[in-house]
Amino acid sequence: EKLGVALVGLGYYSTDLLAPALQLTEHCELRGIVTGSPEKIPVWQAKYGIKDHNVYNYENMHKVADNDEIDVIYIVLPNALHKKYSVIAANAGKHVWCEKPMAVNAQECREIIEACKKNNVQLTIGYRMQHEPVTQKIISWAKQKPYGNIKTLYAEAGFYHGANDPTHWKINKELGGGAMFDMGVYPLNGVRYATGLEPLSVSAVIENSRPDVIATDETTLFNLEFPDGITAECKTTFAANINTLQVNADNGGYKLQPFQSYRGVAGITSDGKKLEAFKGNQQARQMDDDALAIINGKPPLVAGEEGLKDIKVVDAIFESARQGGKRITI
Ligand code: NAD
């Protein structure tokens, strides 16, 4: 018996990645939609056979509480709306899958965690990389230390954002846009999972070469200090296509490039071993992992607390940048 998933927000990620992946999943399937765009309803119903009684809008979404066909609500909305709709989903008694970044500040993350606890539903954050096999090998190396103790890391993720529509939420502040929220959580999460450690402090600067069209951070540079003197230099940007996670240890190291592409993660170690990309569908793997956790009553791989840990650092990154790059203790 598969779990029924309802996607909330039928934009790019739901349309191009999640809905197709939900045709490949073994433990869950696409059964419902929540949308504010009536013209999308017949298109989605025809394509995915979604029943009339499984179609909701943002005003009546809470009524999903009475719908036994929907087990999971997947929040795929602009970042500043994650909290509101995650809480509505939890209060309807549904398990919550929430896209990254979890929310736009740590307080909002805590409110989502509380709502899910109170309603006794699972909460997972859409960090698909943590479900991906090459990434999982890197995560296991944090403990195994095949190249000795980790000393320094370099992580960067970004793409050239054309800013063709200056009103789009991803390049405006109000709905949680900006490179840091969009791409910056990948290097941040990456250096955390590659070390298995939590950063102690951060210093950050924000640069913007196109303030006329990008009304958020275009490029954010942040340096993290971890326990044992380990340091990480990180970058995220809307001004260039970059995607690397490099780990330097006492006796060598390893580099993933790209480290968060949908098409797979590939890398090489300092002694020439290739890390071959996983060819499967990352989103299907993530959603099947998360569905199985619900079915088996086990904790999910990427719980809400993991999203909160990143956003606490993001809060500190923005605070540091406001204070001209001052070192902020986390
Ligand atoms: P998008 O802009 O393409 O889609 C957002 C959807 O939200 C649109 O359908 C829009 O109509 C709807 N929406 C509802 N209320 C809105 C409002 N008030 N203002 C604007 N839009 C509103 O964005 P996307 O790229 O699909 O991103 C959605 C979420 O998914 C984000 O949190 C993003 O970070 C995440 N995402 C994750 C990945 C991943 O690999 N895990 C990839 C892409 C996006």
GROMACS .gro file of C-alpha atoms and ligand atoms in nm:
model
  374
    1GLU     CA    1   0.000   0.000   0.000
    2LYS     CA    2   0.156   0.328  -0.113
    3LEU     CA    3   0.128   0.652   0.080
    4GLY     CA    4  -0.064   0.932  -0.092
    5VAL     CA    5   0.132   1.253  -0.144
    6ALA     CA    6  -0.013   1.598  -0.216
    7LEU     CA    7   0.218   1.858  -0.368
    8VAL     CA    8   0.166   2.216  -0.249
    9GLY     CA    9   0.281   2.471  -0.509
   10LEU     CA   10   0.297   2.354  -0.870
   11GLY     CA   11   0.597   2.555  -0.988
   12TYR     CA   12   0.923   2.444  -1.145
   13TYR     CA   13   1.037   2.187  -0.890
   14SER     CA   14   0.699   2.017  -0.850
   15THR     CA   15   0.631   2.015  -1.225
   16ASP     CA   16   0.972   1.917  -1.362
   17LEU     CA   17   1.117   1.700  -1.085
   18LEU     CA   18   0.883   1.586  -0.806
   19ALA     CA   19   0.573   1.485  -1.003
   20PRO     CA   20   0.779   1.281  -1.255
   21ALA     CA   21   0.974   1.123  -0.965
   22LEU     CA   22   0.645   1.028  -0.796
   23GLN     CA   23   0.575   0.809  -1.101
   24LEU     CA   24   0.888   0.607  -1.014
   25THR     CA   25   0.846   0.572  -0.638
   26GLU     CA   26   0.757   0.235  -0.484
   27HIS     CA   27   0.627   0.345  -0.144
   28CYS     CA   28   0.436   0.664  -0.225
   29GLU     CA   29   0.248   0.818  -0.515
   30LEU     CA   30   0.109   1.151  -0.630
   31ARG     CA   31  -0.256   1.171  -0.524
   32GLY     CA   32  -0.329   1.535  -0.452
   33ILE     CA   33  -0.246   1.894  -0.542
   34VAL     CA   34  -0.277   2.228  -0.367
   35THR     CA   35  -0.264   2.523  -0.605
   36GLY     CA   36  -0.368   2.885  -0.636
   37SER     CA   37  -0.368   2.863  -1.017
   38PRO     CA   38  -0.703   2.718  -1.137
   39GLU     CA   39  -0.571   2.681  -1.493
   40LYS     CA   40  -0.319   2.420  -1.372
   41ILE     CA   41  -0.588   2.190  -1.226
   42PRO     CA   42  -0.718   2.025  -1.549
   43VAL     CA   43  -0.363   1.987  -1.680
   44TRP     CA   44  -0.246   1.806  -1.365
   45GLN     CA   45  -0.565   1.600  -1.339
   46ALA     CA   46  -0.531   1.481  -1.697
   47LYS     CA   47  -0.161   1.406  -1.669
   48TYR     CA   48  -0.164   1.232  -1.330
   49GLY     CA   49  -0.521   1.110  -1.284
   50ILE     CA   50  -0.579   1.325  -0.975
   51LYS     CA   51  -0.933   1.292  -0.843
   52ASP     CA   52  -1.154   1.599  -0.793
   53HIS     CA   53  -1.176   1.548  -0.417
   54ASN     CA   54  -0.795   1.555  -0.393
   55VAL     CA   55  -0.763   1.905  -0.542
   56TYR     CA   56  -0.724   2.194  -0.296
   57ASN     CA   57  -0.636   2.563  -0.295
   58TYR     CA   58  -0.456   2.764  -0.025
   59GLU     CA   59  -0.781   2.868   0.143
   60ASN     CA   60  -0.935   2.521   0.179
   61MET     CA   61  -0.616   2.318   0.220
   62HIS     CA   62  -0.686   2.257   0.592
   63LYS     CA   63  -0.984   2.041   0.487
   64VAL     CA   64  -0.737   1.772   0.384
   65ALA     CA   65  -0.774   1.668   0.750
   66ASP     CA   66  -1.088   1.477   0.641
   67ASN     CA   67  -0.918   1.306   0.346
   68ASP     CA   68  -0.783   0.955   0.413
   69GLU     CA   69  -0.628   0.929   0.065
   70ILE     CA   70  -0.364   1.191   0.148
   71ASP     CA   71  -0.095   1.088   0.399
   72VAL     CA   72   0.180   1.337   0.322
   73ILE     CA   73   0.180   1.704   0.230
   74TYR     CA   74   0.491   1.818   0.042
   75ILE     CA   75   0.553   2.194   0.070
   76VAL     CA   76   0.716   2.321  -0.253
   77LEU     CA   77   0.643   2.692  -0.215
   78PRO     CA   78   0.850   3.013  -0.200
   79ASN     CA   79   1.071   2.990   0.108
   80ALA     CA   80   0.888   3.249   0.318
   81LEU     CA   81   0.565   3.046   0.285
   82HIS     CA   82   0.713   2.715   0.408
   83LYS     CA   83   0.627   2.782   0.772
   84LYS     CA   84   0.265   2.884   0.722
   85TYR     CA   85   0.171   2.589   0.502
   86SER     CA   86   0.380   2.332   0.692
   87VAL     CA   87   0.191   2.427   1.007
   88ILE     CA   88  -0.146   2.400   0.827
   89ALA     CA   89  -0.046   2.054   0.699
   90ALA     CA   90   0.067   1.937   1.044
   91ASN     CA   91  -0.251   2.069   1.206
   92ALA     CA   92  -0.450   1.871   0.947
   93GLY     CA   93  -0.277   1.561   1.089
   94LYS     CA   94  -0.066   1.497   0.779
   95HIS     CA   95   0.305   1.413   0.762
   96VAL     CA   96   0.505   1.708   0.634
   97TRP     CA   97   0.779   1.705   0.373
   98CYS     CA   98   0.916   2.058   0.342
   99GLU     CA   99   1.155   2.180   0.075
  100LYS     CA  100   1.491   2.337   0.155
  101PRO     CA  101   1.563   2.593   0.294
  102MET     CA  102   1.332   2.484   0.576
  103ALA     CA  103   1.219   2.843   0.645
  104VAL     CA  104   1.360   3.196   0.646
  105ASN     CA  105   1.476   3.209   1.010
  106ALA     CA  106   1.539   2.974   1.300
  107GLN     CA  107   1.225   3.083   1.487
  108GLU     CA  108   1.006   2.974   1.195
  109CYS     CA  109   1.187   2.638   1.183
  110ARG     CA  110   1.115   2.584   1.552
  111GLU     CA  111   0.745   2.660   1.495
  112ILE     CA  112   0.726   2.394   1.221
  113ILE     CA  113   0.900   2.139   1.445
  114GLU     CA  114   0.661   2.219   1.731
  115ALA     CA  115   0.350   2.188   1.511
  116CYS     CA  116   0.463   1.847   1.384
  117LYS     CA  117   0.547   1.724   1.736
  118LYS     CA  118   0.212   1.844   1.870
  119ASN     CA  119   0.025   1.661   1.594
  120ASN     CA  120   0.244   1.351   1.611
  121VAL     CA  121   0.335   1.362   1.241
  122GLN     CA  122   0.674   1.317   1.073
  123LEU     CA  123   0.867   1.613   0.938
  124THR     CA  124   1.145   1.585   0.681
  125ILE     CA  125   1.337   1.848   0.485
  126GLY     CA  126   1.401   1.803   0.112
  127TYR     CA  127   1.781   1.771   0.132
  128ARG     CA  128   1.795   1.517  -0.148
  129MET     CA  129   2.177   1.494  -0.139
  130GLN     CA  130   2.171   1.318   0.196
  131HIS     CA  131   1.981   1.033   0.024
  132GLU     CA  132   2.228   1.012  -0.267
  133PRO     CA  133   2.482   0.725  -0.262
  134VAL     CA  134   2.807   0.913  -0.343
  135THR     CA  135   2.713   1.179  -0.087
  136GLN     CA  136   2.640   0.904   0.164
  137LYS     CA  137   2.991   0.766   0.110
  138ILE     CA  138   3.136   1.111   0.183
  139ILE     CA  139   2.919   1.131   0.495
  140SER     CA  140   3.052   0.794   0.617
  141TRP     CA  141   3.411   0.915   0.554
  142ALA     CA  142   3.361   1.186   0.819
  143LYS     CA  143   3.382   0.903   1.075
  144GLN     CA  144   3.605   0.658   0.888
  145LYS     CA  145   3.866   0.925   0.801
  146PRO     CA  146   4.025   0.733   0.509
  147TYR     CA  147   4.261   1.026   0.443
  148GLY     CA  148   4.322   1.117   0.807
  149ASN     CA  149   4.178   1.408   0.999
  150ILE     CA  150   3.994   1.668   0.795
  151LYS     CA  151   4.165   2.009   0.808
  152THR     CA  152   3.997   2.241   0.559
  153LEU     CA  153   3.700   2.237   0.322
  154TYR     CA  154   3.595   2.442   0.024
  155ALA     CA  155   3.234   2.441  -0.096
  156GLU     CA  156   3.058   2.651  -0.356
  157ALA     CA  157   2.724   2.632  -0.534
  158GLY     CA  158   2.558   2.878  -0.766
  159PHE     CA  159   2.429   2.945  -1.112
  160TYR     CA  160   2.400   3.245  -1.339
  161HIS     CA  161   2.052   3.385  -1.271
  162GLY     CA  162   1.941   3.583  -1.576
  163ALA     CA  163   1.703   3.796  -1.363
  164ASN     CA  164   1.477   3.821  -1.669
  165ASP     CA  165   1.173   3.865  -1.447
  166PRO     CA  166   1.278   4.116  -1.178
  167THR     CA  167   0.953   4.049  -0.989
  168HIS     CA  168   1.022   3.674  -0.940
  169TRP     CA  169   1.033   3.576  -0.572
  170LYS     CA  170   1.377   3.415  -0.598
  171ILE     CA  171   1.543   3.753  -0.651
  172ASN     CA  172   1.329   3.946  -0.404
  173LYS     CA  173   1.344   3.954  -0.024
  174GLU     CA  174   0.978   3.933   0.070
  175LEU     CA  175   0.923   3.565  -0.015
  176GLY     CA  176   1.267   3.445   0.091
  177GLY     CA  177   1.472   3.487  -0.226
  178GLY     CA  178   1.846   3.526  -0.266
  179ALA     CA  179   2.143   3.303  -0.345
  180MET     CA  180   2.203   3.211   0.021
  181PHE     CA  181   1.859   3.057   0.071
  182ASP     CA  182   1.837   2.910  -0.279
  183MET     CA  183   2.186   2.762  -0.333
  184GLY     CA  184   2.386   2.857  -0.023
  185VAL     CA  185   2.227   2.593   0.197
  186TYR     CA  186   2.398   2.329  -0.022
  187PRO     CA  187   2.760   2.425   0.060
  188LEU     CA  188   2.653   2.486   0.420
  189ASN     CA  189   2.483   2.149   0.451
  190GLY     CA  190   2.773   1.995   0.253
  191VAL     CA  191   3.049   2.107   0.489
  192ARG     CA  192   2.834   1.998   0.785
  193TYR     CA  193   2.773   1.648   0.647
  194ALA     CA  194   3.129   1.611   0.516
  195THR     CA  195   3.269   1.678   0.865
  196GLY     CA  196   2.980   1.543   1.074
  197LEU     CA  197   3.039   1.850   1.291
  198GLU     CA  198   2.853   2.169   1.381
  199PRO     CA  199   3.020   2.505   1.310
  200LEU     CA  200   3.113   2.716   1.612
  201SER     CA  201   3.133   3.051   1.437
  202VAL     CA  202   3.095   3.222   1.101
  203SER     CA  203   3.198   3.539   0.924
  204ALA     CA  204   3.029   3.646   0.602
  205VAL     CA  205   3.015   3.915   0.337
  206ILE     CA  206   2.750   3.981   0.075
  207GLU     CA  207   2.824   4.124  -0.269
  208ASN     CA  208   2.584   4.236  -0.540
  209SER     CA  209   2.698   4.336  -0.888
  210ARG     CA  210   2.338   4.387  -1.014
  211PRO     CA  211   2.148   4.563  -0.734
  212ASP     CA  212   1.914   4.713  -0.996
  213VAL     CA  213   1.764   4.369  -1.077
  214ILE     CA  214   1.859   4.142  -0.785
  215ALA     CA  215   1.699   4.281  -0.470
  216THR     CA  216   1.863   4.017  -0.244
  217ASP     CA  217   2.209   3.874  -0.188
  218GLU     CA  218   2.360   3.790  -0.527
  219THR     CA  219   2.681   3.642  -0.384
  220THR     CA  220   2.745   3.541  -0.024
  221LEU     CA  221   3.090   3.435   0.098
  222PHE     CA  222   3.103   3.267   0.438
  223ASN     CA  223   3.383   3.114   0.641
  224LEU     CA  224   3.301   2.862   0.912
  225GLU     CA  225   3.508   2.748   1.207
  226PHE     CA  226   3.443   2.394   1.332
  227PRO     CA  227   3.581   2.215   1.640
  228ASP     CA  228   3.944   2.089   1.627
  229GLY     CA  229   4.052   2.391   1.419
  230ILE     CA  230   3.874   2.269   1.105
  231THR     CA  231   3.777   2.555   0.875
  232ALA     CA  232   3.548   2.579   0.572
  233GLU     CA  233   3.544   2.846   0.305
  234CYS     CA  234   3.206   2.865   0.129
  235LYS     CA  235   3.050   3.059  -0.154
  236THR     CA  236   2.708   3.085  -0.311
  237THR     CA  237   2.606   3.302  -0.602
  238PHE     CA  238   2.353   3.395  -0.870
  239ALA     CA  239   2.640   3.531  -1.082
  240ALA     CA  240   2.824   3.216  -1.199
  241ASN     CA  241   2.779   2.842  -1.255
  242ILE     CA  242   2.983   2.680  -0.978
  243ASN     CA  243   2.941   2.349  -0.793
  244THR     CA  244   3.223   2.196  -0.587
  245LEU     CA  245   3.277   2.033  -0.249
  246GLN     CA  246   3.643   1.977  -0.164
  247VAL     CA  247   3.767   1.809   0.154
  248ASN     CA  248   4.136   1.835   0.251
  249ALA     CA  249   4.268   1.598   0.517
  250ASP     CA  250   4.610   1.514   0.664
  251ASN     CA  251   4.691   1.247   0.403
  252GLY     CA  252   4.506   1.373   0.097
  253GLY     CA  253   4.137   1.430   0.038
  254TYR     CA  254   3.853   1.422  -0.210
  255LYS     CA  255   3.654   1.647  -0.433
  256LEU     CA  256   3.299   1.623  -0.564
  257GLN     CA  257   3.227   1.826  -0.876
  258PRO     CA  258   2.935   1.869  -0.911
  259PHE     CA  259   2.824   1.783  -0.559
  260GLN     CA  260   2.451   1.859  -0.591
  261SER     CA  261   2.349   1.813  -0.954
  262TYR     CA  262   2.024   1.627  -1.034
  263ARG     CA  263   2.214   1.427  -1.294
  264GLY     CA  264   2.446   1.285  -1.034
  265VAL     CA  265   2.739   1.362  -0.812
  266ALA     CA  266   3.086   1.273  -0.935
  267GLY     CA  267   3.423   1.302  -0.777
  268ILE     CA  268   3.781   1.197  -0.737
  269THR     CA  269   4.010   1.124  -0.444
  270SER     CA  270   4.369   1.245  -0.406
  271ASP     CA  271   4.493   0.892  -0.485
  272GLY     CA  272   4.299   0.886  -0.810
  273LYS     CA  273   3.992   0.682  -0.715
  274LYS     CA  274   3.682   0.781  -0.911
  275LEU     CA  275   3.353   0.836  -0.732
  276GLU     CA  276   3.105   0.731  -1.000
  277ALA     CA  277   2.773   0.915  -1.020
  278PHE     CA  278   2.453   0.738  -0.909
  279LYS     CA  279   2.231   0.716  -1.217
  280GLY     CA  280   1.896   0.672  -1.042
  281ASN     CA  281   1.637   0.937  -0.972
  282GLN     CA  282   1.741   1.134  -0.662
  283GLN     CA  283   1.396   1.268  -0.580
  284ALA     CA  284   1.236   0.922  -0.607
  285ARG     CA  285   1.502   0.781  -0.375
  286GLN     CA  286   1.447   1.062  -0.125
  287MET     CA  287   1.068   1.026  -0.124
  288ASP     CA  288   1.083   0.647  -0.096
  289ASP     CA  289   1.323   0.676   0.199
  290ASP     CA  290   1.090   0.926   0.363
  291ALA     CA  291   0.777   0.719   0.290
  292LEU     CA  292   0.940   0.407   0.438
  293ALA     CA  293   1.029   0.597   0.755
  294ILE     CA  294   0.659   0.681   0.797
  295ILE     CA  295   0.540   0.330   0.709
  296ASN     CA  296   0.790   0.170   0.951
  297GLY     CA  297   0.750   0.432   1.224
  298LYS     CA  298   1.124   0.508   1.212
  299PRO     CA  299   1.287   0.853   1.235
  300PRO     CA  300   1.341   1.008   0.891
  301LEU     CA  301   1.690   1.046   0.750
  302VAL     CA  302   1.664   1.428   0.734
  303ALA     CA  303   1.448   1.550   1.020
  304GLY     CA  304   1.329   1.905   1.088
  305GLU     CA  305   1.616   1.956   1.334
  306GLU     CA  306   1.860   1.920   1.043
  307GLY     CA  307   1.687   2.204   0.858
  308LEU     CA  308   1.693   2.416   1.174
  309LYS     CA  309   2.068   2.362   1.222
  310ASP     CA  310   2.138   2.512   0.880
  311ILE     CA  311   1.900   2.805   0.925
  312LYS     CA  312   2.058   2.893   1.261
  313VAL     CA  313   2.385   2.931   1.070
  314VAL     CA  314   2.212   3.129   0.794
  315ASP     CA  315   2.076   3.369   1.059
  316ALA     CA  316   2.435   3.414   1.182
  317ILE     CA  317   2.562   3.460   0.824
  318PHE     CA  318   2.318   3.747   0.763
  319GLU     CA  319   2.402   3.898   1.102
  320SER     CA  320   2.775   3.882   1.027
  321ALA     CA  321   2.726   4.043   0.685
  322ARG     CA  322   2.518   4.321   0.848
  323GLN     CA  323   2.809   4.382   1.085
  324GLY     CA  324   3.064   4.404   0.804
  325GLY     CA  325   3.192   4.047   0.827
  326LYS     CA  326   3.225   4.031   1.206
  327ARG     CA  327   3.287   3.683   1.346
  328ILE     CA  328   2.959   3.560   1.498
  329THR     CA  329   2.942   3.273   1.746
  330ILE     CA  330   2.667   3.025   1.664
  331NAD     P1  331   0.869   2.830  -0.842
  331NAD     O1  332   0.862   2.977  -0.833
  331NAD     O2  333   0.890   2.769  -0.975
  331NAD     O3  334   0.737   2.763  -0.780
  331NAD     C1  335   0.675   2.816  -0.666
  331NAD     C2  336   0.525   2.792  -0.676
  331NAD     O4  337   0.462   2.854  -0.564
  331NAD     C3  338   0.462   2.852  -0.803
  331NAD     O5  339   0.380   2.758  -0.863
  331NAD     C4  340   0.379   2.968  -0.749
  331NAD     O6  341   0.260   2.989  -0.823
  331NAD     C5  342   0.344   2.918  -0.609
  331NAD     N1  343   0.307   3.025  -0.518
  331NAD     C6  344   0.210   3.015  -0.424
  331NAD     N2  345   0.196   3.128  -0.357
  331NAD     C7  346   0.284   3.214  -0.409
  331NAD     C8  347   0.315   3.350  -0.381
  331NAD     N3  348   0.252   3.418  -0.284
  331NAD     N4  349   0.411   3.408  -0.453
  331NAD     C9  350   0.477   3.342  -0.549
  331NAD     N5  351   0.452   3.211  -0.580
  331NAD    C10  352   0.356   3.150  -0.511
  331NAD     O7  353   0.984   2.783  -0.740
  331NAD     P2  354   1.055   2.640  -0.730
  331NAD     O8  355   1.186   2.648  -0.798
  331NAD     O9  356   0.962   2.535  -0.769
  331NAD    O10  357   1.088   2.635  -0.573
  331NAD    C11  358   0.990   2.598  -0.478
  331NAD    C12  359   1.062   2.544  -0.354
  331NAD    O11  360   1.133   2.426  -0.389
  331NAD    C13  361   1.165   2.639  -0.293
  331NAD    O12  362   1.162   2.626  -0.154
  331NAD    C14  363   1.297   2.588  -0.347
  331NAD    O13  364   1.406   2.617  -0.262
  331NAD    C15  365   1.269   2.439  -0.354
  331NAD     N6  366   1.353   2.371  -0.454
  331NAD    C16  367   1.426   2.264  -0.416
  331NAD    C17  368   1.505   2.197  -0.506
  331NAD    C18  369   1.584   2.075  -0.464
  331NAD    O14  370   1.665   2.028  -0.540
  331NAD     N7  371   1.560   2.022  -0.346
  331NAD    C19  372   1.510   2.240  -0.639
  331NAD    C20  373   1.433   2.351  -0.676
  331NAD    C21  374   1.355   2.415  -0.584
   0.00000   0.00000   0.00000
